[in-house]
CSV table of C-alpha atoms in Angstrom, one decimal:
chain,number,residue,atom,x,y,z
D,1,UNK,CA,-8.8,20.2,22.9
D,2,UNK,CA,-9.1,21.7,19.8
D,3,UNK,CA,-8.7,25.3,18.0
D,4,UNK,CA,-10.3,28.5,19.5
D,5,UNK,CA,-10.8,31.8,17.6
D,6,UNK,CA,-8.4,33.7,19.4
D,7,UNK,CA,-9.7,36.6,21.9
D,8,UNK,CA,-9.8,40.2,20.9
D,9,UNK,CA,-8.1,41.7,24.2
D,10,UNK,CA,-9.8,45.1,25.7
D,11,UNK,CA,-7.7,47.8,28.0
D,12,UNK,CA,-7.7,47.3,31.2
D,13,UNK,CA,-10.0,43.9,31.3
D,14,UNK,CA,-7.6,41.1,33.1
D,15,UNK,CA,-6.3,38.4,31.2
D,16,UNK,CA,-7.1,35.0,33.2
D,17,UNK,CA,-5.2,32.1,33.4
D,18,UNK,CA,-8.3,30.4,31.8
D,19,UNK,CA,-7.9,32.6,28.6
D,20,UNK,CA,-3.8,31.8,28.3
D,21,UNK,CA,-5.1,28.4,28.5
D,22,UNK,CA,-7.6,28.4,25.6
D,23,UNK,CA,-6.7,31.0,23.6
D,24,UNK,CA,-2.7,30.1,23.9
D,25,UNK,CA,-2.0,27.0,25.2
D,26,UNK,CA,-4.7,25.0,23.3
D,27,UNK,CA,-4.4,26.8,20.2
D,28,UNK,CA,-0.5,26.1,20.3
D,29,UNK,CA,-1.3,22.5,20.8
D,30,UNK,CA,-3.1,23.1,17.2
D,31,UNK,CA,-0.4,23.9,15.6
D,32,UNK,CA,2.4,22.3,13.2
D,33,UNK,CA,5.6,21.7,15.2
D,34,UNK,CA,2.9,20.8,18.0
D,35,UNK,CA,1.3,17.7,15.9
D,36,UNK,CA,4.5,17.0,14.2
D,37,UNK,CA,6.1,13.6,15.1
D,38,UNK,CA,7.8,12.0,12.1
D,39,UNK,CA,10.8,13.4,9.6
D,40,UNK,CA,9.4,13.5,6.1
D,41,UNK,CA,5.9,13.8,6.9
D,42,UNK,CA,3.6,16.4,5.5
D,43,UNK,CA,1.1,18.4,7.3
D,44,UNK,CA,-2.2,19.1,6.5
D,45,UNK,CA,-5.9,20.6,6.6
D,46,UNK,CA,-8.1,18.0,8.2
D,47,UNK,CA,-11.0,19.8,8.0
D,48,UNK,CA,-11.8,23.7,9.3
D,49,UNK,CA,-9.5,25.0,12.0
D,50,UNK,CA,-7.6,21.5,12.0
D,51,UNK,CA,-4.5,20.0,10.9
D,52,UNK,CA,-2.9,16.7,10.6
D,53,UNK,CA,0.2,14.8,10.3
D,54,UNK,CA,0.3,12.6,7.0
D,55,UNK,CA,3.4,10.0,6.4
D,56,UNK,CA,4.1,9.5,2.6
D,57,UNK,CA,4.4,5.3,2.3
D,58,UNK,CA,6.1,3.4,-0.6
D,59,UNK,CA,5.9,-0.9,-1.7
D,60,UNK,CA,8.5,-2.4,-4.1
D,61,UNK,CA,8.7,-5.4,-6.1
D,62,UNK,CA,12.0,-5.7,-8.6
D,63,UNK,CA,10.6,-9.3,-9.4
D,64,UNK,CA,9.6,-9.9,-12.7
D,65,UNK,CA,6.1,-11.8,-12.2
D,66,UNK,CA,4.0,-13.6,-14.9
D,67,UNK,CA,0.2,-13.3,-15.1
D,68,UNK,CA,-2.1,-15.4,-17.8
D,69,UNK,CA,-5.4,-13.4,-16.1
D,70,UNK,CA,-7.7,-11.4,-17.8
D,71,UNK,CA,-9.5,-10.2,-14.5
D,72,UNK,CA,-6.9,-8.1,-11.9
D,73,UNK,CA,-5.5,-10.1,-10.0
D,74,UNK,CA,-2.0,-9.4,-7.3
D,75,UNK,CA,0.3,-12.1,-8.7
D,76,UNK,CA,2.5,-13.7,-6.4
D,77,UNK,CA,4.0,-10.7,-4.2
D,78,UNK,CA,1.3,-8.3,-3.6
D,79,UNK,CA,2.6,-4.7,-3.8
D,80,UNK,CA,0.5,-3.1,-1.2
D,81,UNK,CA,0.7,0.0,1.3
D,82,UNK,CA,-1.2,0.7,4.1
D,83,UNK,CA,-2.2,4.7,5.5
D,84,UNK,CA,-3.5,7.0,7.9
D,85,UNK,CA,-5.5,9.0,5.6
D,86,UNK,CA,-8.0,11.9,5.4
D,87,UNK,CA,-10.6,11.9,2.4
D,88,UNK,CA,-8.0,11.5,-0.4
D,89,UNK,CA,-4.2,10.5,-1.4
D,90,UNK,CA,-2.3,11.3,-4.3
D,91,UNK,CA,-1.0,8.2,-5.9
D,92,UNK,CA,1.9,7.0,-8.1
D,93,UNK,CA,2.7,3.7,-9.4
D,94,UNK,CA,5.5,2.6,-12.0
D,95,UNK,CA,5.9,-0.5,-13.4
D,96,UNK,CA,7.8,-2.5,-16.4
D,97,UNK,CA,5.1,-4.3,-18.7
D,98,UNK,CA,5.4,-6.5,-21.5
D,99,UNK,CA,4.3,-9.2,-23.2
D,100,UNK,CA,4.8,-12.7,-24.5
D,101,UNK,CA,2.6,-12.2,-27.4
D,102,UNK,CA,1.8,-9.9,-30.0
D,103,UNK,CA,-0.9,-7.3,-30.0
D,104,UNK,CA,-2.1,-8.0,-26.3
D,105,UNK,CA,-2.0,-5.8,-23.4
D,106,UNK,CA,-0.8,-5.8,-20.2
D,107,UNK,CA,-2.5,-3.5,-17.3
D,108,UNK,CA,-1.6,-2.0,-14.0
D,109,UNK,CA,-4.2,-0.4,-11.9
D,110,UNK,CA,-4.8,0.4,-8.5
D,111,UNK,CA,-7.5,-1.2,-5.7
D,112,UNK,CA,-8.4,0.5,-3.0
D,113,UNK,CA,-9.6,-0.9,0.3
D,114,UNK,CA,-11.3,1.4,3.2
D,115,UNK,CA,-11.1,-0.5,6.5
D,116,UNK,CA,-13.9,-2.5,6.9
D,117,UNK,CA,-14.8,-3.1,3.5
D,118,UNK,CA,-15.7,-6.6,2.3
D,119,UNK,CA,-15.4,-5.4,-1.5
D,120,UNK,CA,-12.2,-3.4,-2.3
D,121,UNK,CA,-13.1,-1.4,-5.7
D,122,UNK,CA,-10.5,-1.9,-8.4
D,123,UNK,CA,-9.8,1.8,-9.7
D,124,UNK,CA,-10.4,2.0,-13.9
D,125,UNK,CA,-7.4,4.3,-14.2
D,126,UNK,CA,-4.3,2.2,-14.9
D,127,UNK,CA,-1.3,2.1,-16.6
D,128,UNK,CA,-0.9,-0.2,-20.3
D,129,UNK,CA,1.2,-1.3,-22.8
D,130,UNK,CA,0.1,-3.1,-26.2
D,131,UNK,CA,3.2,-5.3,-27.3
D,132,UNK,CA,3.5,-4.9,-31.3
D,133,UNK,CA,6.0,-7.7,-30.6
D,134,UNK,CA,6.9,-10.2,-27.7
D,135,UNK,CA,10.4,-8.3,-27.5
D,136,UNK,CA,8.5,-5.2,-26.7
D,137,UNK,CA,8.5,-3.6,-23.3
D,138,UNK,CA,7.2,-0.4,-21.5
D,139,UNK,CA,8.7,1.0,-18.0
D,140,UNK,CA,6.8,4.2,-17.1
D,141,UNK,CA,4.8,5.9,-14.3
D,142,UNK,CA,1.0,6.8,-13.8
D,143,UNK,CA,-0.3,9.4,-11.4
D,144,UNK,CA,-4.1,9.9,-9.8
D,145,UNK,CA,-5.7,11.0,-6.8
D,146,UNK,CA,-7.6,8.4,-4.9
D,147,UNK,CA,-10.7,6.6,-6.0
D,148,UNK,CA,-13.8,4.9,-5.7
D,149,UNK,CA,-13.3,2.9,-2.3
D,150,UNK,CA,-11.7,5.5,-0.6
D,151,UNK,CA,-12.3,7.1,2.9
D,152,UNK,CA,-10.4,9.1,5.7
D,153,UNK,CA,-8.9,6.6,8.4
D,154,UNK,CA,-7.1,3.2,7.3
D,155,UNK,CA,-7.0,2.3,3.5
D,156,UNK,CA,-4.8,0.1,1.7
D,157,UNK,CA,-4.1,0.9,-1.7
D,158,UNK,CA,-2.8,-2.2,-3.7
D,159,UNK,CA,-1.3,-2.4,-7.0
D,160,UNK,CA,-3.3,-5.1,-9.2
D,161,UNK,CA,-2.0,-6.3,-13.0
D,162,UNK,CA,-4.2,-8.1,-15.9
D,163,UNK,CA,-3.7,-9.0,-19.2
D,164,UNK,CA,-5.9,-8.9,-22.2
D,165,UNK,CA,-4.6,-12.3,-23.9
D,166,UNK,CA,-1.2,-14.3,-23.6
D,167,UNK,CA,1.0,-14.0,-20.6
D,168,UNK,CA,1.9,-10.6,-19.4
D,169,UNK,CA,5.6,-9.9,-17.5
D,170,UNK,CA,5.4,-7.2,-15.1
D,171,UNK,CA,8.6,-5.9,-12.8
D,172,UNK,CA,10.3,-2.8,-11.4
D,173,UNK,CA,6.6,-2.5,-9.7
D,174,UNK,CA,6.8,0.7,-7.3
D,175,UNK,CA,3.8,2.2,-5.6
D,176,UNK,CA,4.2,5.7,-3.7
D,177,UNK,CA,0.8,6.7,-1.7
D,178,UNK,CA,0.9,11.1,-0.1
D,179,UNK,CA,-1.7,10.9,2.0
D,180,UNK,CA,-3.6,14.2,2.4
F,1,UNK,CA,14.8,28.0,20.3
F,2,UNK,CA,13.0,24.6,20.0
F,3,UNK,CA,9.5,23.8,21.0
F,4,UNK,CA,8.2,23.6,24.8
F,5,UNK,CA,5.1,21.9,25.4
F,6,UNK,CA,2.5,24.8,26.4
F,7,UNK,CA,2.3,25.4,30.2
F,8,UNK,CA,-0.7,25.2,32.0
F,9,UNK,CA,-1.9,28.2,33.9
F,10,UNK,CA,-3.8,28.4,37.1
F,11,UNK,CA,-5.8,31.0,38.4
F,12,UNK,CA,-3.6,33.9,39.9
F,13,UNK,CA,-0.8,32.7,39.0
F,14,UNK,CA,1.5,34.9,37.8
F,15,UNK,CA,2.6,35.3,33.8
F,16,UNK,CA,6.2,36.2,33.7
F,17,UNK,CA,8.6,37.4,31.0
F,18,UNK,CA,10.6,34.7,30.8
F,19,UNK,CA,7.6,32.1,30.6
F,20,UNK,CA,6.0,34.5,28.0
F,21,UNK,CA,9.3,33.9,26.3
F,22,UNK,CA,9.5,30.2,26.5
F,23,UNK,CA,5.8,29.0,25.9
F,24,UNK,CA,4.4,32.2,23.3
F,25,UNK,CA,7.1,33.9,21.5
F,26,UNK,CA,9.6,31.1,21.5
F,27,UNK,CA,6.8,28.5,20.3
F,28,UNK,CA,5.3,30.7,17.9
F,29,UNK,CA,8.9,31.2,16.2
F,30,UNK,CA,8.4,27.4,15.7
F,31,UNK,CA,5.3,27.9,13.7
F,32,UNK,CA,4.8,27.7,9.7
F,33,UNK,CA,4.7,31.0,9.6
F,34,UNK,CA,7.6,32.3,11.5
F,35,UNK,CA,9.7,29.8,9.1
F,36,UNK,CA,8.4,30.6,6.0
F,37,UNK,CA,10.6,32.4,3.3
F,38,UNK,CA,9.5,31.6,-0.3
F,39,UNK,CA,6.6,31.7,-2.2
F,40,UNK,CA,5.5,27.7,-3.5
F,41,UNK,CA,7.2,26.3,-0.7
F,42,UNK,CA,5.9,23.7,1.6
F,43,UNK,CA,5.9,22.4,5.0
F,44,UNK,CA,6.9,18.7,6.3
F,45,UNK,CA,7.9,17.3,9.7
F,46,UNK,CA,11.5,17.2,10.8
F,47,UNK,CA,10.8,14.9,14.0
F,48,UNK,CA,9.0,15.1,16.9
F,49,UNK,CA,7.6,19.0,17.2
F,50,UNK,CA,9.6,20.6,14.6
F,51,UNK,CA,8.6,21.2,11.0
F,52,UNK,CA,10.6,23.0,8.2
F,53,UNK,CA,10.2,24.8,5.2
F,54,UNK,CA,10.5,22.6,1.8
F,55,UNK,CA,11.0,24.4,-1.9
F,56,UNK,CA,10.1,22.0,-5.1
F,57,UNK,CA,12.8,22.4,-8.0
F,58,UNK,CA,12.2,21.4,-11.8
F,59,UNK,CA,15.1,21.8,-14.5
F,60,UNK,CA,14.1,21.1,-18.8
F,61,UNK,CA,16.6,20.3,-21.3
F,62,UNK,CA,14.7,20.5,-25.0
F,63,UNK,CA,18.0,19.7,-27.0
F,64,UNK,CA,17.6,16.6,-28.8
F,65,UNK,CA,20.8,14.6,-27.7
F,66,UNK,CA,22.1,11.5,-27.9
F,67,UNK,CA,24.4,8.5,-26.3
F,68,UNK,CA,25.5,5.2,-27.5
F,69,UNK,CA,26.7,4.1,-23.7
F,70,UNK,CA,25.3,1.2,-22.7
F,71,UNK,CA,26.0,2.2,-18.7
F,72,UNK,CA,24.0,5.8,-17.8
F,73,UNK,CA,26.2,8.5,-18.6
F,74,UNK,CA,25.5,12.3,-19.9
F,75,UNK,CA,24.4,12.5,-23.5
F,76,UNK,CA,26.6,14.2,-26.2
F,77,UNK,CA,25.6,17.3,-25.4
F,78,UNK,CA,23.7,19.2,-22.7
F,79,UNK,CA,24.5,17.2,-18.9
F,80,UNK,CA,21.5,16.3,-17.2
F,81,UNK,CA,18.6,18.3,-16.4
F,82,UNK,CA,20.1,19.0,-12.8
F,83,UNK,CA,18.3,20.3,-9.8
F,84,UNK,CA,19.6,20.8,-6.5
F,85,UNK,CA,17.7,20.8,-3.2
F,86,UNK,CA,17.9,20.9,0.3
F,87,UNK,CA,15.8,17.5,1.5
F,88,UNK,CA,15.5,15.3,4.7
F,89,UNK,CA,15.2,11.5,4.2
F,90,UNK,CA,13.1,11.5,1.4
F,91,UNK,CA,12.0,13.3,-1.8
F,92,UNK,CA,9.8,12.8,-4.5
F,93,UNK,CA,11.5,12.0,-7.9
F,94,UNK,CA,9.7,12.7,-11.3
F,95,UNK,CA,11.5,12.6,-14.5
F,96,UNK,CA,10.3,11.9,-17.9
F,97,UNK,CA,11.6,12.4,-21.6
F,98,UNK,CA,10.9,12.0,-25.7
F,99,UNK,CA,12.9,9.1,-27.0
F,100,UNK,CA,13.8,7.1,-29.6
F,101,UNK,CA,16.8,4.7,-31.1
F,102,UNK,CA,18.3,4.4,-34.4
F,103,UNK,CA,17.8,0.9,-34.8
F,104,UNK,CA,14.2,-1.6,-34.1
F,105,UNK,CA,13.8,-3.6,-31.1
F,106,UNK,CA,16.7,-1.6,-29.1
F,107,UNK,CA,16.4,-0.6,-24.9
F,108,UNK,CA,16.7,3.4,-23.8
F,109,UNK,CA,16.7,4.4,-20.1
F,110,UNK,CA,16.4,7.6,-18.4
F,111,UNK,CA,17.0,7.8,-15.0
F,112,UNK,CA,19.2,9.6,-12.0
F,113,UNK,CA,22.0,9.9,-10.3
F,114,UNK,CA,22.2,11.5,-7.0
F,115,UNK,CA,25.1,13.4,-5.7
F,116,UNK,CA,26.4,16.0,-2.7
F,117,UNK,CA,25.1,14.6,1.1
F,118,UNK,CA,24.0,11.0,-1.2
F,119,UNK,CA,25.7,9.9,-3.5
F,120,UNK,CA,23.8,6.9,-5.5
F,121,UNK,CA,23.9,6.2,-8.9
F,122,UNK,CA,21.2,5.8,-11.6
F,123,UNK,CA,19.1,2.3,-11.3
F,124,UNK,CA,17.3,0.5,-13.8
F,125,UNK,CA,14.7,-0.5,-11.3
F,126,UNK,CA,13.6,3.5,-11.4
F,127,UNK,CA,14.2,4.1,-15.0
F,128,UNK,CA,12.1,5.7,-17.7
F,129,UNK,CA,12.6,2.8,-20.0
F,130,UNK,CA,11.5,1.7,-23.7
F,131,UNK,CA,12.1,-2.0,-25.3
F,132,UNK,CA,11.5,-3.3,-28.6
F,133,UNK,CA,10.2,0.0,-30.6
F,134,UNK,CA,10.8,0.6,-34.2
F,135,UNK,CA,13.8,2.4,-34.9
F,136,UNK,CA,12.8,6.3,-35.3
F,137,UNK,CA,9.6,6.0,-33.4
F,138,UNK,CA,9.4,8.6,-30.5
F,139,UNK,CA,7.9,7.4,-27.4
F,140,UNK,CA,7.0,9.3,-24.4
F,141,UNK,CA,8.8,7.5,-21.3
F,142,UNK,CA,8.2,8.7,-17.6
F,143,UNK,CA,8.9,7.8,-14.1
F,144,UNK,CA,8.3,8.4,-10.6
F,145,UNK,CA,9.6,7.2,-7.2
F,146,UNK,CA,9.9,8.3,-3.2
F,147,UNK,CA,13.0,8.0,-2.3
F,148,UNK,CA,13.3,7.4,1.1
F,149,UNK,CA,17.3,6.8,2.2
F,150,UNK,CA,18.6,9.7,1.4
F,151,UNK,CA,21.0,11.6,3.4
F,152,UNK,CA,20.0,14.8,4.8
F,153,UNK,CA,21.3,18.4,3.5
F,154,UNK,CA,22.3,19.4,-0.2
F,155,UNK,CA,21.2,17.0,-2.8
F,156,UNK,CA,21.7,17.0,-6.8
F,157,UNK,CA,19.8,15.2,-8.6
F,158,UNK,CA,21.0,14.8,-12.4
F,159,UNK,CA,19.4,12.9,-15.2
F,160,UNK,CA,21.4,10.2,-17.0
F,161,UNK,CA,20.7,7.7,-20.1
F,162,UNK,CA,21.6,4.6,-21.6
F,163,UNK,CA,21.0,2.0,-24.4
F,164,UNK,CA,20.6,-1.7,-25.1
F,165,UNK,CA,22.7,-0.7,-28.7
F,166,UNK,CA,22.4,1.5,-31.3
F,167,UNK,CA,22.0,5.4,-30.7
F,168,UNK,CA,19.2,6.8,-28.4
F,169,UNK,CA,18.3,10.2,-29.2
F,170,UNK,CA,16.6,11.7,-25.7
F,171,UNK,CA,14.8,15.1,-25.8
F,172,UNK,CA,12.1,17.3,-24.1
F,173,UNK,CA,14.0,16.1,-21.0
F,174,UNK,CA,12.4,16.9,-17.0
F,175,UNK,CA,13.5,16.3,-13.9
F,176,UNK,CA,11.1,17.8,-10.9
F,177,UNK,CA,12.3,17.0,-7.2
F,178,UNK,CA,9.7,17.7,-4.1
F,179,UNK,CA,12.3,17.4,-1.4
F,180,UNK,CA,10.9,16.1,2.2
């Protein structure tokens, strides 16, 4: 089923149980509480005359984890969610970064993977910190809609770290995916 | 009233008050629109076919103000920024701040507490958090998380701060809360 403009109703002209059926039941059947399921979730425009249910999803990691890599990489516990999605999400991701050695960098971005992909894109928005000393750290939050890689129906968004020399320490690691 | 799955009418059937009641007037009341009060609000689901009206809350404290606690506490000064909302399970936590410490290589955290139907206290694992900066250097820290266990009904949300040593100065201070 989906929505129906509703009918303009004329005196005296009968109102069918076909009408009631379109025009109210269907169209009722469009509607928020009627597509609602989950506490929490957000609803939606999925496209003209359409709504949707969307489930916000978070990933943690509290573990500190070392990288040496200069290419992203998911070091040892990936921090990954998975969503029902239309044709973008917003995105957050927090993480604590430093550095072993002076002067380098250490980078959190994002990858996203569309179901069916065989070549998730690595997103060139990310989150850094240059160490001016290996006692140096950085804990903070970036924010961006979706990127390249992208597309309504099943995507997993994953966080990926790199470092520009030395070995980079990065924990607190929380991703937070709206869906829209 | 709650929500009742639309009825399905047949031909010469007839449409009576009581199921114009139930399946139109009572379901419509269920709508987005029959719940909305305030302007900027939003809607989220609040389990299976009922949804409910959401308003975002954001509270700034300029004051430059300081604390040498090393266990989150109110600065010397203005407490928090506060906000108070009505959420479900989950809300969306931003908070953010201009910081800096009296000596070099020294830790500051901003982060929250949450009080009235939750009571948890601020984590380090969700902090806005600088390590290692020269002493006097102002840095911009910021953070984000979904919370997801919170208890449903009234919840304050107030900003706290510690330090590794010396004296943190904390200022330009935000805390914005999208309850869900």
């Amino acid at each position: 089923m989906a929505w129906t403009a509703p009918m303009t109703a004329v005196a005296n002209t009968a109102f069918t149980a076909a009408q009631f059926n379109t025009y109210v039941r269907d169209n009722l059947l469009e509607t928020a509480p009627a597509k609602a399921t989950t506490a929490g979730s957000l609803i939606v425009s999925a496209g003209a005359n359409q709504i949707a249910e969307r489930i916000p999803a978070r990933a943690t990691d509290y573990t500190a984890r070392t990288t040496a890599s200069t290419s992203y990489t998911s070091l040892a516990s990936p921090v990954s969610v998975t969503v029902s999605s239309g044709v973008q999400a917003i995105v957050f991701f927090t993480a604590r970064i430093s550095n072993n050695t002076a002067g380098q960098t250490g980078y959190v971005a994002l990858e996203f993977e569309y179901e069916g992909s065989t070549s998730p894109a690595a997103d060139v928005s990310s989150l850094q910190f240059t160490s001016a000393s290996s006692n140096q750290a950085f804990q903070g939050s970036y924010a961006t809609l979706s990127g390249i890689g992208y597309s309504a129906g099943i995507n997993t968004i994953t966080m990926k770290q790199r470092v520009s020399g030395g070995t980079g320490t990065f924990d607190n690691r929380i991703l937070t995916v709206i869906p829209l | 009233m709650a929500w009742t799955a639309p009825m399905t009418f047949v031909a010469n059937q007839v449409l009576t008050a009581a199921q114009l009641n139930t399946h139109l007037r009572d379901n419509l009341n269920e709508c987005p629109t029959a719940k909305a009060t305030t302007s900027g609000s939003y809607f989220v689901g609040n389990g299976p076919n009922s949804v409910v009206e959401r308003s975002p809350e954001t509270a700034r404290v300029s004051a430059y103000q300081t604390t040498t606690s090393a266990s989150y506490d109110n600065l010397v000064g203005t407490v928090g920024p506060t906000v108070t909302v009505t959420t479900g399970t989950k809300a969306l936590i931003f908070i953010g701040c201009l910081t800096s410490n009296s000596l070099s290589d020294r830790m500051n955290a901003m982060s929250w507490r949450v009080s009235g139907a939750t009571t948890r206290a601020s984590l380090d694992a969700t902090a806005a958090r600088i390590d290692g900066i020269t002493a006097g250097n102002l840095v911009t820290a910021t953070s984000t998380d979904l919370m997801t266990d919170l208890t449903p009904g009234s919840n304050t949300f107030t900003a706290e701060y510690k330090v590794g040593s010396g004296t943190g100065t904390f200022g330009d201070r935000f805390i914005a809360v999208l309850p869900l």
